[in-house]
Amino acid sequence: MNQDLVLRRCPGVRQLDLGESAMLFDSERAEMFELNSVGAIVWGNLDGTVTVGELTDDLVAVFPGPEDAVRDSVSAFVADLIRLGLVVRQVPQTG
């Protein structure tokens, strides 16, 4: 996973907060996805302003467990979001 990648949530995907977890609804495909508490935090921070690496570093600092395991989990989850078409790459604005 490219740690310099900046992603943003697709506009057609809506989030329903369920306490510590969340559900995503992709209105274009009429599909729902369930997120655990960590997934909901990752999703909420994919706003096109931070890199995957910056987000991962923040999560490593907050969540207990081996650093490699947290990094691997975040990378795998982000890869799933990309594969499912729920996020898109944020292209840097020039000007």
Short mmCIF file of C-alpha atoms in Angstrom, two decimals:
data_model
loop_
_atom_site.label_atom_id
_atom_site.label_comp_id
_atom_site.label_asym_id
_atom_site.label_seq_id
_atom_site.Cartn_x
_atom_site.Cartn_y
_atom_site.Cartn_z
CA MET A 1 0.00 0.00 0.00
CA ASN A 2 1.37 3.38 -1.01
CA GLN A 3 1.56 5.33 2.26
CA ASP A 4 1.60 8.66 0.34
CA LEU A 5 -1.79 7.94 -1.18
CA VAL A 6 -4.50 10.49 -0.36
CA LEU A 7 -8.06 9.18 -0.60
CA ARG A 8 -11.51 10.65 -0.24
CA ARG A 9 -14.88 9.03 0.26
CA CYS A 10 -17.02 8.67 -2.86
CA PRO A 11 -19.89 11.16 -2.76
CA GLY A 12 -22.52 8.49 -3.46
CA VAL A 13 -21.63 6.57 -0.28
CA ARG A 14 -23.58 7.48 2.84
CA GLN A 15 -22.65 6.64 6.43
CA LEU A 16 -25.00 5.68 9.24
CA ASP A 17 -23.36 5.87 12.67
CA LEU A 18 -24.22 3.00 15.00
CA GLY A 19 -22.43 4.06 18.16
CA GLU A 20 -18.87 2.81 17.78
CA SER A 21 -19.50 1.09 14.45
CA ALA A 22 -21.10 2.25 11.21
CA MET A 23 -22.91 1.13 8.09
CA LEU A 24 -22.09 2.41 4.62
CA PHE A 25 -24.65 2.58 1.85
CA ASP A 26 -23.43 2.83 -1.73
CA SER A 27 -26.41 4.43 -3.46
CA GLU A 28 -25.06 3.80 -6.96
CA ARG A 29 -24.95 0.01 -6.46
CA ALA A 30 -27.56 -0.26 -3.69
CA GLU A 31 -25.10 -2.12 -1.45
CA MET A 32 -24.47 -1.89 2.29
CA PHE A 33 -21.25 -2.49 4.19
CA GLU A 34 -20.70 -2.84 7.93
CA LEU A 35 -17.69 -1.21 9.60
CA ASN A 36 -16.29 -2.03 13.02
CA SER A 37 -15.11 0.77 15.30
CA VAL A 38 -11.64 1.03 13.75
CA GLY A 39 -13.06 0.88 10.23
CA ALA A 40 -15.46 3.70 11.11
CA ILE A 41 -12.55 5.84 12.32
CA VAL A 42 -10.54 5.14 9.16
CA TRP A 43 -13.57 5.88 6.97
CA GLY A 44 -14.28 9.13 8.78
CA ASN A 45 -10.74 10.35 8.16
CA LEU A 46 -10.59 9.62 4.44
CA ASP A 47 -11.51 13.18 3.53
CA GLY A 48 -8.87 13.91 0.92
CA THR A 49 -6.59 15.82 3.28
CA VAL A 50 -4.33 13.17 4.86
CA THR A 51 -2.16 10.42 3.47
CA VAL A 52 -2.76 6.78 4.30
CA GLY A 53 0.60 6.86 6.11
CA GLU A 54 -0.38 9.83 8.30
CA LEU A 55 -3.67 8.21 9.21
CA THR A 56 -1.95 4.91 9.96
CA ASP A 57 0.63 6.63 12.18
CA ASP A 58 -2.19 8.24 14.17
CA LEU A 59 -3.94 4.90 14.63
CA VAL A 60 -0.71 3.16 15.69
CA ALA A 61 -0.30 5.78 18.41
CA VAL A 62 -3.85 5.26 19.73
CA PHE A 63 -4.63 1.56 19.42
CA PRO A 64 -2.95 -1.16 21.46
CA GLY A 65 -1.22 -4.06 19.79
CA PRO A 66 1.81 -4.66 17.66
CA GLU A 67 2.55 -1.76 15.31
CA ASP A 68 2.95 -4.07 12.30
CA ALA A 69 -0.45 -5.65 12.94
CA VAL A 70 -2.17 -2.24 13.07
CA ARG A 71 -0.39 -1.11 9.90
CA ASP A 72 -1.29 -4.34 8.08
CA SER A 73 -4.93 -4.09 9.16
CA VAL A 74 -5.27 -0.48 8.02
CA SER A 75 -3.58 -1.26 4.68
CA ALA A 76 -5.85 -4.25 4.08
CA PHE A 77 -8.97 -2.26 4.96
CA VAL A 78 -8.00 0.66 2.72
CA ALA A 79 -7.23 -1.77 -0.10
CA ASP A 80 -10.74 -3.24 0.33
CA LEU A 81 -12.30 0.24 0.18
CA ILE A 82 -10.42 0.92 -3.06
CA ARG A 83 -11.35 -2.46 -4.54
CA LEU A 84 -15.02 -1.91 -3.67
CA GLY A 85 -15.01 1.55 -5.22
CA LEU A 86 -15.99 3.29 -1.98
CA VAL A 87 -13.07 5.73 -2.08
CA VAL A 88 -11.17 7.49 -4.83
CA ARG A 89 -7.71 8.94 -5.07
CA GLN A 90 -7.56 12.64 -4.27
CA VAL A 91 -5.58 14.41 -6.95
CA PRO A 92 -3.57 17.33 -5.56
CA GLN A 93 -4.85 20.70 -6.71
CA THR A 94 -2.40 22.87 -8.56
CA GLY A 95 -2.61 26.57 -8.83
#
